[in-house]
Amino acid sequence: MAISPSLRIYAACFAACLTVGSWYPRIADVQAGLDLNSALLGQSLAGYPVGTMLAFSLGARWATRLGFARCLPSSRRSWGWRSC
């Protein structure tokens, strides 16, 4: 069964939203469990968007330099997804 590229993108975005959405209600529990103050928690949470921006910037350059055909097989191995 072939899955269309648009459905694959939709599924990946849905999985990302599901992951982040399940994380937000647990932030207070994680903060209490790790004994973090508000400043350290804020710095930790700032790492998510910073990491995302770095990954998008560096990933685009990497894909442009190597070509998308060479990048996709390496991402499949690192994610462990066979259906992509």
mmCIF file of C-alpha atoms in Angstrom:
data_model
loop_
_atom_site.group_PDB
_atom_site.id
_atom_site.type_symbol
_atom_site.label_atom_id
_atom_site.label_comp_id
_atom_site.label_asym_id
_atom_site.label_seq_id
_atom_site.Cartn_x
_atom_site.Cartn_y
_atom_site.Cartn_z
ATOM 1 C CA MET A 1 0.000 0.000 0.000
ATOM 2 C CA ALA A 2 1.527 3.271 -1.111
ATOM 3 C CA ILE A 3 1.094 6.257 1.173
ATOM 4 C CA SER A 4 0.946 9.648 -0.509
ATOM 5 C CA PRO A 5 3.634 12.202 0.401
ATOM 6 C CA SER A 6 1.063 14.664 1.719
ATOM 7 C CA LEU A 7 -0.353 12.019 4.058
ATOM 8 C CA ARG A 8 3.161 11.245 5.311
ATOM 9 C CA ILE A 9 3.745 14.912 6.116
ATOM 10 C CA TYR A 10 0.369 15.112 7.826
ATOM 11 C CA ALA A 11 1.197 12.041 9.940
ATOM 12 C CA ALA A 12 4.606 13.424 10.934
ATOM 13 C CA CYS A 13 3.118 16.767 11.979
ATOM 14 C CA PHE A 14 0.343 15.008 13.872
ATOM 15 C CA ALA A 15 2.880 12.863 15.741
ATOM 16 C CA ALA A 16 4.950 15.937 16.628
ATOM 17 C CA CYS A 17 1.881 17.778 17.938
ATOM 18 C CA LEU A 18 0.817 14.732 19.907
ATOM 19 C CA THR A 19 4.244 14.495 21.520
ATOM 20 C CA VAL A 20 4.447 18.176 22.425
ATOM 21 C CA GLY A 21 0.822 18.224 23.539
ATOM 22 C CA SER A 22 1.394 15.364 25.944
ATOM 23 C CA TRP A 23 4.510 17.069 27.329
ATOM 24 C CA TYR A 24 2.947 20.414 28.298
ATOM 25 C CA PRO A 25 0.646 19.126 31.067
ATOM 26 C CA ARG A 26 3.595 17.271 32.623
ATOM 27 C CA ILE A 27 5.976 20.236 32.857
ATOM 28 C CA ALA A 28 5.045 21.032 36.459
ATOM 29 C CA ASP A 29 5.578 17.405 37.502
ATOM 30 C CA VAL A 30 8.968 17.285 35.800
ATOM 31 C CA GLN A 31 9.953 20.590 37.408
ATOM 32 C CA ALA A 32 9.047 19.269 40.852
ATOM 33 C CA GLY A 33 10.662 15.888 40.221
ATOM 34 C CA LEU A 34 13.961 17.416 39.100
ATOM 35 C CA ASP A 35 13.810 20.204 41.694
ATOM 36 C CA LEU A 36 14.216 22.964 39.092
ATOM 37 C CA ASN A 37 13.596 26.622 39.845
ATOM 38 C CA SER A 38 11.640 28.755 37.374
ATOM 39 C CA ALA A 39 14.737 30.289 35.772
ATOM 40 C CA LEU A 40 16.362 26.933 35.054
ATOM 41 C CA LEU A 41 13.100 25.511 33.772
ATOM 42 C CA GLY A 42 12.715 28.509 31.458
ATOM 43 C CA GLN A 43 16.228 28.021 30.095
ATOM 44 C CA SER A 44 15.536 24.347 29.560
ATOM 45 C CA LEU A 45 12.288 25.049 27.730
ATOM 46 C CA ALA A 46 14.024 27.644 25.537
ATOM 47 C CA GLY A 47 16.229 24.866 24.176
ATOM 48 C CA TYR A 48 13.345 23.375 22.195
ATOM 49 C CA PRO A 49 12.774 26.296 19.793
ATOM 50 C CA VAL A 50 16.498 27.074 19.604
ATOM 51 C CA GLY A 51 17.234 23.460 18.686
ATOM 52 C CA THR A 52 14.444 23.490 16.135
ATOM 53 C CA MET A 53 15.792 26.612 14.432
ATOM 54 C CA LEU A 54 19.321 25.187 14.361
ATOM 55 C CA ALA A 55 18.091 21.887 12.965
ATOM 56 C CA PHE A 56 16.096 23.610 10.226
ATOM 57 C CA SER A 57 18.994 25.891 9.286
ATOM 58 C CA LEU A 58 21.688 23.238 9.310
ATOM 59 C CA GLY A 59 19.438 20.562 7.856
ATOM 60 C CA ALA A 60 18.575 22.710 4.854
ATOM 61 C CA ARG A 61 22.237 23.420 4.158
ATOM 62 C CA TRP A 62 23.118 19.767 4.604
ATOM 63 C CA ALA A 63 20.344 18.663 2.260
ATOM 64 C CA THR A 64 21.312 21.269 -0.333
ATOM 65 C CA ARG A 65 24.971 20.300 -0.219
ATOM 66 C CA LEU A 66 24.484 16.530 -0.291
ATOM 67 C CA GLY A 67 21.264 16.374 -2.268
ATOM 68 C CA PHE A 68 17.948 15.141 -0.999
ATOM 69 C CA ALA A 69 18.390 11.664 -2.467
ATOM 70 C CA ARG A 70 21.449 11.083 -0.273
ATOM 71 C CA CYS A 71 19.932 12.666 2.857
ATOM 72 C CA LEU A 72 16.707 10.702 2.928
ATOM 73 C CA PRO A 73 18.244 7.221 3.351
ATOM 74 C CA SER A 74 20.362 8.454 6.274
ATOM 75 C CA SER A 75 17.312 9.957 7.972
ATOM 76 C CA ARG A 76 15.419 6.711 7.535
ATOM 77 C CA ARG A 77 18.191 4.820 9.316
ATOM 78 C CA SER A 78 18.399 7.288 12.178
ATOM 79 C CA TRP A 79 14.626 7.399 12.741
ATOM 80 C CA GLY A 80 14.104 3.707 12.200
ATOM 81 C CA TRP A 81 11.048 4.326 10.024
ATOM 82 C CA ARG A 82 10.548 1.833 7.245
ATOM 83 C CA SER A 83 7.368 3.371 5.872
ATOM 84 C CA CYS A 84 8.796 6.800 4.986
#
